[in-house]
Steps between C-alpha positions, in 0.01 A plus 500: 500500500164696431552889465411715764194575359373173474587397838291753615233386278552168634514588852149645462366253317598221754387771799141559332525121492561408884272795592203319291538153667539652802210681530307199328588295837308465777593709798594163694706698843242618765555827521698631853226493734380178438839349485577642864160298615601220324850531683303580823291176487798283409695671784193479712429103459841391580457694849228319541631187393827507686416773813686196731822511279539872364767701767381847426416723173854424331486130490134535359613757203724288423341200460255699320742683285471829533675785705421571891426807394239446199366189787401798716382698281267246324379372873430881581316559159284201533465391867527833671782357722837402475626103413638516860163571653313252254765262581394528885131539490471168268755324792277671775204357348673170423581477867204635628325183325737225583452660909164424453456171319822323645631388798862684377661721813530867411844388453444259242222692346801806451729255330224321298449879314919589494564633819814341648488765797124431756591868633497657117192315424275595820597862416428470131166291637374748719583795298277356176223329710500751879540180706748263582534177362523361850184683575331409172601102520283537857177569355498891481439713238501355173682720196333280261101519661307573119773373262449131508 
């Protein structure tokens, strides 16, 4: 066993050390910010990916493997609206299309974008686009006029 002395001369020999290769390395972590966008894009793409399948912000955190909390947080921060409401608009505007370019009942259309419940999905519909889907699937105003 090395007197206390030279454990202490040890210790900050081996510290100066670590502390050189250390700051010889690379800086390889992205710092915060740029980890919560890269987080938020992940997050982000398997909505978009999976909008049919996900039930509702907690299955989607944690398939993306993070917190509902941190999946709001990161969805307020970098879309200006919650993964509930992204969630929604992207099955809106899934809808909207497959209204438009199929022969799919308003029905069908809900359940083609998750919707198990026609009721829940006309209210969701008309609350995102200002029409129903019944209405909409007619010929009338078109939510997507400009974005094709």
């Amino acid at each position: 066993a090395l007197p206390a002395s030279g454990q202490a001369k040890l210790t900050a020999v081996l510290l100066a050390a670590l502390l050189a290769r250390v700051a010889a390395q690379p800086d390889t972590a992205p710092p915060p910010t740029a980890q919560r966008r890269l987080v938020f894009e992940r997050c982000r793409d398997y909505l978009v990916t999976h909008y049919a399948s996900v039930r509702g912000p907690g299955a989607a955190a944690r398939a993306c493997r993070v917190g509902p909390e941190y999946l709001a947080r990161i969805f307020r921060e970098h879309a200006g609206q919650t993964p509930s409401q992204f969630l929604a608009r992207l099955r809106m505007h899934h809808a909207a299309r497959l209204l438009q370019q199929s022969d799919l009942t308003v029905k069908a259309a809900g359940r083609a974008v998750g919707f198990e419940d026609p009721y829940h999905f006309s209210r969701v519909f008309k609350k995102i686009h200002g029409v129903a889907p019944r209405n909409f699937k007619r010929g009338g105003e078109s939510p997507l006029r400009g974005q094709e």
